[in-house]
Amino acid sequence: MSQDECIFCKMVADSIPTAKVYEDDVVLAFLDIGPLSDGHTLLIPKQHYTRIGDCPEDVLAAFCARLGKVARAVVAAVGAEGYNILGNNGRSAGQLVEHVHFHIIPRRTGDGIFTNWPAYRYPQGRIEALAAKIRENL
Ligand code: AMP
Ligand code: ZN
């Protein structure tokens, strides 16, 4: 997806209607049009990057620094008990819009969101091997 076709870049440029909730020189936050709960908000850096891992550290630091402030405001506005911060990176992970973003999803006990969390146990030795392999790739 080129930057010219990116729907989130169009929001940054004010060329499509957006329910903005926060904006500064680095980030934009706005309501998701397909919410999982009332107040479901997206936070994006204004610069176009596809995945978290593509962002330069200064952009990522500034982007993440705004998460708490926006999440507190969302939770207060809708009276949520908690929230999920979710980042889909890549098609396989469910990313549809290829401009990096965090979902801020207000939660209530028993709301039925994310009921399936298919956790499992590693076989013997696998966890140490995987940790070592990740360290080699840093
Ligand atoms: P993801 O699957 O993580 O890429 O999520 C992209 C999100 O962007 C989805 O939850 C969409 O509902 C949301 N979205 C797409 N277009 C718009 C739009 N024009 N305004 C607000 N949210 C949008
Ligand atoms: Zn973009």
PDB file of C-alpha atoms and ligand atoms in Angstrom:
ATOM      1  CA  MET A   1       0.000   0.000   0.000  1.00  0.00           C
ATOM      2  CA  SER A   2       1.529   3.328  -1.008  1.00  0.00           C
ATOM      3  CA  GLN A   3       1.316   6.316   1.272  1.00  0.00           C
ATOM      4  CA  ASP A   4      -0.953   8.061  -1.279  1.00  0.00           C
ATOM      5  CA  GLU A   5      -3.554   5.295  -0.936  1.00  0.00           C
ATOM      6  CA  CYS A   6      -3.294   4.967   2.852  1.00  0.00           C
ATOM      7  CA  ILE A   7      -6.567   5.786   4.597  1.00  0.00           C
ATOM      8  CA  PHE A   8      -4.830   6.771   7.846  1.00  0.00           C
ATOM      9  CA  CYS A   9      -2.500   9.165   5.984  1.00  0.00           C
ATOM     10  CA  LYS A  10      -5.650  10.726   4.484  1.00  0.00           C
ATOM     11  CA  MET A  11      -6.953  11.255   8.022  1.00  0.00           C
ATOM     12  CA  VAL A  12      -3.683  12.904   9.026  1.00  0.00           C
ATOM     13  CA  ALA A  13      -4.028  15.167   5.979  1.00  0.00           C
ATOM     14  CA  ASP A  14      -7.641  15.985   6.946  1.00  0.00           C
ATOM     15  CA  SER A  15      -8.884  14.798   3.554  1.00  0.00           C
ATOM     16  CA  ILE A  16     -11.506  12.363   4.924  1.00  0.00           C
ATOM     17  CA  PRO A  17     -13.933  12.708   7.858  1.00  0.00           C
ATOM     18  CA  THR A  18     -12.404  11.512  11.132  1.00  0.00           C
ATOM     19  CA  ALA A  19     -13.817  11.420  14.687  1.00  0.00           C
ATOM     20  CA  LYS A  20     -10.609  12.792  16.213  1.00  0.00           C
ATOM     21  CA  VAL A  21     -10.053  12.532  19.948  1.00  0.00           C
ATOM     22  CA  TYR A  22      -6.427  13.688  20.237  1.00  0.00           C
ATOM     23  CA  GLU A  23      -3.837  15.234  17.958  1.00  0.00           C
ATOM     24  CA  ASP A  24      -0.377  16.712  18.355  1.00  0.00           C
ATOM     25  CA  ASP A  25       2.697  17.042  16.156  1.00  0.00           C
ATOM     26  CA  VAL A  26       3.547  13.288  16.343  1.00  0.00           C
ATOM     27  CA  VAL A  27       0.281  11.328  16.742  1.00  0.00           C
ATOM     28  CA  LEU A  28      -3.408  11.267  15.906  1.00  0.00           C
ATOM     29  CA  ALA A  29      -6.080   9.351  17.845  1.00  0.00           C
ATOM     30  CA  PHE A  30      -9.589   8.792  16.496  1.00  0.00           C
ATOM     31  CA  LEU A  31     -12.588   6.510  16.978  1.00  0.00           C
ATOM     32  CA  ASP A  32     -12.562   3.242  15.045  1.00  0.00           C
ATOM     33  CA  ILE A  33     -15.543   3.015  12.664  1.00  0.00           C
ATOM     34  CA  GLY A  34     -15.843  -0.721  13.371  1.00  0.00           C
ATOM     35  CA  PRO A  35     -15.650  -0.760  17.176  1.00  0.00           C
ATOM     36  CA  LEU A  36     -15.423  -3.827  19.420  1.00  0.00           C
ATOM     37  CA  SER A  37     -16.828  -1.656  22.218  1.00  0.00           C
ATOM     38  CA  ASP A  38     -17.982   1.955  22.604  1.00  0.00           C
ATOM     39  CA  GLY A  39     -14.962   4.258  22.617  1.00  0.00           C
ATOM     40  CA  HIS A  40     -12.679   1.828  20.682  1.00  0.00           C
ATOM     41  CA  THR A  41      -9.932   4.201  19.599  1.00  0.00           C
ATOM     42  CA  LEU A  42      -6.979   3.990  17.237  1.00  0.00           C
ATOM     43  CA  LEU A  43      -3.694   5.768  17.931  1.00  0.00           C
ATOM     44  CA  ILE A  44      -1.348   6.312  14.979  1.00  0.00           C
ATOM     45  CA  PRO A  45       1.936   8.105  14.378  1.00  0.00           C
ATOM     46  CA  LYS A  46       1.405  10.848  11.783  1.00  0.00           C
ATOM     47  CA  GLN A  47       4.338   9.532   9.749  1.00  0.00           C
ATOM     48  CA  HIS A  48       3.594   6.450   7.658  1.00  0.00           C
ATOM     49  CA  TYR A  49       5.265   3.210   8.787  1.00  0.00           C
ATOM     50  CA  THR A  50       3.765  -0.243   8.210  1.00  0.00           C
ATOM     51  CA  ARG A  51       4.778  -2.104  11.383  1.00  0.00           C
ATOM     52  CA  ILE A  52       5.999  -1.313  14.878  1.00  0.00           C
ATOM     53  CA  GLY A  53       9.398  -2.737  13.935  1.00  0.00           C
ATOM     54  CA  ASP A  54       9.696  -0.276  11.014  1.00  0.00           C
ATOM     55  CA  CYS A  55       9.386   2.822  13.205  1.00  0.00           C
ATOM     56  CA  PRO A  56      12.571   4.682  14.157  1.00  0.00           C
ATOM     57  CA  GLU A  57      13.064   4.591  17.932  1.00  0.00           C
ATOM     58  CA  ASP A  58      12.344   8.303  18.440  1.00  0.00           C
ATOM     59  CA  VAL A  59       9.019   8.047  16.586  1.00  0.00           C
ATOM     60  CA  LEU A  60       8.116   4.881  18.476  1.00  0.00           C
ATOM     61  CA  ALA A  61       9.030   6.415  21.832  1.00  0.00           C
ATOM     62  CA  ALA A  62       6.888   9.479  21.189  1.00  0.00           C
ATOM     63  CA  PHE A  63       4.037   7.334  19.822  1.00  0.00           C
ATOM     64  CA  CYS A  64       4.031   5.005  22.848  1.00  0.00           C
ATOM     65  CA  ALA A  65       4.360   7.940  25.235  1.00  0.00           C
ATOM     66  CA  ARG A  66       0.870   9.121  24.222  1.00  0.00           C
ATOM     67  CA  LEU A  67      -0.820   5.767  24.844  1.00  0.00           C
ATOM     68  CA  GLY A  68      -1.454   6.247  28.564  1.00  0.00           C
ATOM     69  CA  LYS A  69      -2.941   9.707  28.213  1.00  0.00           C
ATOM     70  CA  VAL A  70      -5.362   8.697  25.444  1.00  0.00           C
ATOM     71  CA  ALA A  71      -6.280   5.392  27.145  1.00  0.00           C
ATOM     72  CA  ARG A  72      -7.140   7.197  30.413  1.00  0.00           C
ATOM     73  CA  ALA A  73      -9.401   9.625  28.550  1.00  0.00           C
ATOM     74  CA  VAL A  74     -11.168   6.832  26.626  1.00  0.00           C
ATOM     75  CA  VAL A  75     -11.774   4.799  29.788  1.00  0.00           C
ATOM     76  CA  ALA A  76     -13.079   7.836  31.682  1.00  0.00           C
ATOM     77  CA  ALA A  77     -15.389   8.824  28.812  1.00  0.00           C
ATOM     78  CA  VAL A  78     -17.116   5.436  28.540  1.00  0.00           C
ATOM     79  CA  GLY A  79     -16.805   4.298  32.170  1.00  0.00           C
ATOM     80  CA  ALA A  80     -14.871   1.142  31.256  1.00  0.00           C
ATOM     81  CA  GLU A  81     -13.311  -1.160  33.868  1.00  0.00           C
ATOM     82  CA  GLY A  82     -10.200  -1.870  31.815  1.00  0.00           C
ATOM     83  CA  TYR A  83      -8.815  -1.844  28.301  1.00  0.00           C
ATOM     84  CA  ASN A  84      -6.730  -3.820  25.844  1.00  0.00           C
ATOM     85  CA  ILE A  85      -3.922  -2.242  23.862  1.00  0.00           C
ATOM     86  CA  LEU A  86      -3.649  -4.247  20.660  1.00  0.00           C
ATOM     87  CA  GLY A  87      -1.281  -3.911  17.727  1.00  0.00           C
ATOM     88  CA  ASN A  88      -1.847  -6.036  14.638  1.00  0.00           C
ATOM     89  CA  ASN A  89       1.342  -6.228  12.574  1.00  0.00           C
ATOM     90  CA  GLY A  90       1.126  -8.031   9.241  1.00  0.00           C
ATOM     91  CA  ARG A  91      -1.735  -9.744   7.427  1.00  0.00           C
ATOM     92  CA  SER A  92      -1.315 -12.980   9.380  1.00  0.00           C
ATOM     93  CA  ALA A  93      -1.807 -10.995  12.594  1.00  0.00           C
ATOM     94  CA  GLY A  94      -5.005  -9.368  11.308  1.00  0.00           C
ATOM     95  CA  GLN A  95      -3.569  -6.055  10.104  1.00  0.00           C
ATOM     96  CA  LEU A  96      -5.864  -4.610   7.450  1.00  0.00           C
ATOM     97  CA  VAL A  97      -4.596  -1.030   7.377  1.00  0.00           C
ATOM     98  CA  GLU A  98      -0.871  -0.969   6.686  1.00  0.00           C
ATOM     99  CA  HIS A  99      -0.152   2.167   8.702  1.00  0.00           C
ATOM    100  CA  VAL A 100       1.090   1.243  12.167  1.00  0.00           C
ATOM    101  CA  HIS A 101      -1.518   1.703  14.903  1.00  0.00           C
ATOM    102  CA  PHE A 102      -2.562   0.652  18.367  1.00  0.00           C
ATOM    103  CA  HIS A 103      -6.152  -0.245  19.188  1.00  0.00           C
ATOM    104  CA  ILE A 104      -7.366   0.973  22.589  1.00  0.00           C
ATOM    105  CA  ILE A 105     -10.348  -1.251  23.375  1.00  0.00           C
ATOM    106  CA  PRO A 106     -12.455  -0.433  26.464  1.00  0.00           C
ATOM    107  CA  ARG A 107     -13.389  -3.553  28.439  1.00  0.00           C
ATOM    108  CA  ARG A 108     -16.004  -4.637  30.960  1.00  0.00           C
ATOM    109  CA  THR A 109     -16.224  -7.909  32.873  1.00  0.00           C
ATOM    110  CA  GLY A 110     -18.167 -10.446  30.832  1.00  0.00           C
ATOM    111  CA  ASP A 111     -18.252  -8.346  27.648  1.00  0.00           C
ATOM    112  CA  GLY A 112     -17.366 -11.411  25.549  1.00  0.00           C
ATOM    113  CA  ILE A 113     -14.466  -9.793  23.649  1.00  0.00           C
ATOM    114  CA  PHE A 114     -11.383 -12.003  23.097  1.00  0.00           C
ATOM    115  CA  THR A 115     -12.871 -15.061  24.777  1.00  0.00           C
ATOM    116  CA  ASN A 116     -10.537 -17.346  22.831  1.00  0.00           C
ATOM    117  CA  TRP A 117      -6.873 -17.127  23.987  1.00  0.00           C
ATOM    118  CA  PRO A 118      -5.322 -20.399  22.784  1.00  0.00           C
ATOM    119  CA  ALA A 119      -2.361 -20.607  25.203  1.00  0.00           C
ATOM    120  CA  TYR A 120      -0.267 -23.797  25.390  1.00  0.00           C
ATOM    121  CA  ARG A 121       2.891 -25.107  27.139  1.00  0.00           C
ATOM    122  CA  TYR A 122       6.334 -25.437  25.488  1.00  0.00           C
ATOM    123  CA  PRO A 123       7.860 -28.905  25.404  1.00  0.00           C
ATOM    124  CA  GLN A 124      11.039 -29.387  27.502  1.00  0.00           C
ATOM    125  CA  GLY A 125      14.005 -27.258  26.328  1.00  0.00           C
ATOM    126  CA  ARG A 126      12.066 -25.268  23.738  1.00  0.00           C
ATOM    127  CA  ILE A 127      11.634 -22.091  25.775  1.00  0.00           C
ATOM    128  CA  GLU A 128      15.399 -21.725  26.417  1.00  0.00           C
ATOM    129  CA  ALA A 129      16.231 -22.434  22.744  1.00  0.00           C
ATOM    130  CA  LEU A 130      13.715 -19.873  21.501  1.00  0.00           C
ATOM    131  CA  ALA A 131      14.905 -17.189  23.940  1.00  0.00           C
ATOM    132  CA  ALA A 132      18.509 -17.750  22.777  1.00  0.00           C
ATOM    133  CA  LYS A 133      17.488 -17.524  19.117  1.00  0.00           C
ATOM    134  CA  ILE A 134      15.626 -14.271  19.683  1.00  0.00           C
ATOM    135  CA  ARG A 135      18.637 -12.797  21.537  1.00  0.00           C
ATOM    136  CA  GLU A 136      20.839 -13.718  18.516  1.00  0.00           C
ATOM    137  CA  ASN A 137      18.530 -11.716  16.286  1.00  0.00           C
ATOM    138  CA  LEU A 138      18.550  -8.505  18.331  1.00  0.00           C
TER     139      LEU A 138
HETATM  140  P1  AMP B   1      -6.312  -3.576  11.766  1.00  0.00           P
HETATM  141  O1  AMP B   1      -7.064  -4.814  11.455  1.00  0.00           O
HETATM  142  O2  AMP B   1      -5.520  -3.638  13.038  1.00  0.00           O
HETATM  143  O3  AMP B   1      -5.485  -3.079  10.584  1.00  0.00           O
HETATM  144  O4  AMP B   1      -7.417  -2.484  12.071  1.00  0.00           O
HETATM  145  C1  AMP B   1      -7.753  -1.416  11.234  1.00  0.00           C
HETATM  146  C2  AMP B   1      -8.912  -0.725  11.874  1.00  0.00           C
HETATM  147  O5  AMP B   1      -9.136   0.475  11.153  1.00  0.00           O
HETATM  148  C3  AMP B   1     -10.227  -1.529  11.856  1.00  0.00           C
HETATM  149  O6  AMP B   1     -10.651  -1.781  13.191  1.00  0.00           O
HETATM  150  C4  AMP B   1     -11.173  -0.605  11.084  1.00  0.00           C
HETATM  151  O7  AMP B   1     -12.487  -0.611  11.618  1.00  0.00           O
HETATM  152  C5  AMP B   1     -10.512   0.744  11.226  1.00  0.00           C
HETATM  153  N1  AMP B   1     -10.826   1.685  10.172  1.00  0.00           N
HETATM  154  C6  AMP B   1     -10.725   1.464   8.832  1.00  0.00           C
HETATM  155  N2  AMP B   1     -11.106   2.562   8.171  1.00  0.00           N
HETATM  156  C7  AMP B   1     -11.449   3.497   9.093  1.00  0.00           C
HETATM  157  C8  AMP B   1     -11.929   4.831   9.024  1.00  0.00           C
HETATM  158  N3  AMP B   1     -12.157   5.441   7.859  1.00  0.00           N
HETATM  159  N4  AMP B   1     -12.173   5.484  10.188  1.00  0.00           N
HETATM  160  C9  AMP B   1     -11.959   4.876  11.381  1.00  0.00           C
HETATM  161  N5  AMP B   1     -11.496   3.617  11.492  1.00  0.00           N
HETATM  162  C10 AMP B   1     -11.258   2.933  10.375  1.00  0.00           C
HETATM  163 ZN    ZN B   2      -0.304   5.913   6.127  1.00  0.00          ZN
END
